[in-house]
């Protein structure tokens, strides 16, 4: 579709391209959800870590000396294999029973569940780690298991040597006395027995208790600082995934250019949103907002000049609360202060806001005027009796300006029928022949209500007001379908909530100095919304 003349005809970007700004915008839009998830998960883990029973760990170290166990020089592979074999022996029921006898109140089953063995092949160490609900008990269990293991290994080694010695002695008895080699055989066997007796004296010497376990000064688990840090990192990751997943289900918008691309029109102005929490640089924020509306007014005067014929501009939005009433009031002020005779009409008769912005009575107004026109009253006469004159302050050296305001009027139970009546056509027909330069209509939202259709039919141009944190991609697609069906091309879009850099160009000298030094701390004014 060709778009209307504005700021040129941009190249539409491919909708399927990956845009990093979309993901960053999704995180920004869901920042409150992210904060809630991170805080809740982190606090929950911290509380659980604080209330869980404490567990203490103590470690005893057993040194394995392969040179004492082997006749020849040890190699790394055999040493590692022997350490792995020794680590499996800690699960023997005999060892668990022996250790349980040394620790009061413990059973073989509790010993089995309390210990864990780690092999440190680089240092030839067996680390016996014991866990218990008391620090002293953990150290006692680790030492009991270690000493019991060393005793059992020594006993088993001696038993093997004694069994071998008995076998050799039996062989000596069986050697024949008449054999020529009997004497030599007996001597060899006796030498082996003597060697075994020496080995029996040092049986199990390759294993030594290198370090006794001591009672730990603090609990091993739970570890609140560590658990909280892990929970924080995990919660941030989960929160980001939730935010991005939520945005995929209902994609939001953070880039004003994306709004223009979806609505296939020009971005006439980007208005910064000044919320309740703004607490710094209030004058700067107000100046940026004021300049944005001045730029919007200048764009309209350049693209839709007042050439003796009134220009009827309808401002609408996708949903309620996007700031169209504020945009209408600020644009009306700017046009009036520029010297143009301007009428501001509250076409949103269900949820009007203009009368609040100007501190004017709601009625009589639009609904009352249409009722009188339906009854046969001349539109000019009805407007003259109901329109209010709003005096505006001087701007620079210009004279004081006035803005004509027609508020919403008496509430009605059937706004759509009233706006669709012939009175609306007759009223706008009169306005098109009046001496106004600009007629701005603050219309109702375009999605979900029928009130907007008769107003679109009468307007010369339609401007969409889009607040980034209030709409999503689906809203923009639906809004574009409404516009293409009812009015064809949009005149342009005003984006509220855009990130706008603070240029000191249009600020006073004092404000430029303060902005450069970031010394302002006043509260920012709140931007009104519908």
PDB file of N, CA, C and O in Angstrom, residues 246 304 386 394 477:
ATOM      1  N   UNK A 246       6.295 -14.391  27.426  1.00  0.00           N
ATOM      2  CA  UNK A 246       5.059 -13.611  27.513  1.00  0.00           C
ATOM      3  C   UNK A 246       4.941 -12.647  26.343  1.00  0.00           C
ATOM      4  O   UNK A 246       3.856 -12.449  25.784  1.00  0.00           O
ATOM      5  N   UNK A 304      -0.646  20.204   6.360  1.00  0.00           N
ATOM      6  CA  UNK A 304      -2.073  20.520   6.180  1.00  0.00           C
ATOM      7  C   UNK A 304      -2.277  21.994   6.503  1.00  0.00           C
ATOM      8  O   UNK A 304      -2.844  22.338   7.532  1.00  0.00           O
ATOM      9  N   UNK A 386     -22.862  26.709  23.246  1.00  0.00           N
ATOM     10  CA  UNK A 386     -22.238  25.651  24.068  1.00  0.00           C
ATOM     11  C   UNK A 386     -20.715  25.680  24.068  1.00  0.00           C
ATOM     12  O   UNK A 386     -20.093  25.161  25.001  1.00  0.00           O
ATOM     13  N   UNK A 394       0.289  34.152  26.777  1.00  0.00           N
ATOM     14  CA  UNK A 394       1.100  34.637  25.671  1.00  0.00           C
ATOM     15  C   UNK A 394       2.334  33.757  25.500  1.00  0.00           C
ATOM     16  O   UNK A 394       2.875  33.235  26.454  1.00  0.00           O
ATOM     17  N   UNK A 477      -1.957  -4.164  14.431  1.00  0.00           N
ATOM     18  CA  UNK A 477      -2.465  -4.839  13.232  1.00  0.00           C
ATOM     19  C   UNK A 477      -3.966  -4.618  13.095  1.00  0.00           C
ATOM     20  O   UNK A 477      -4.475  -4.294  12.011  1.00  0.00           O
TER      21      UNK A 477
END
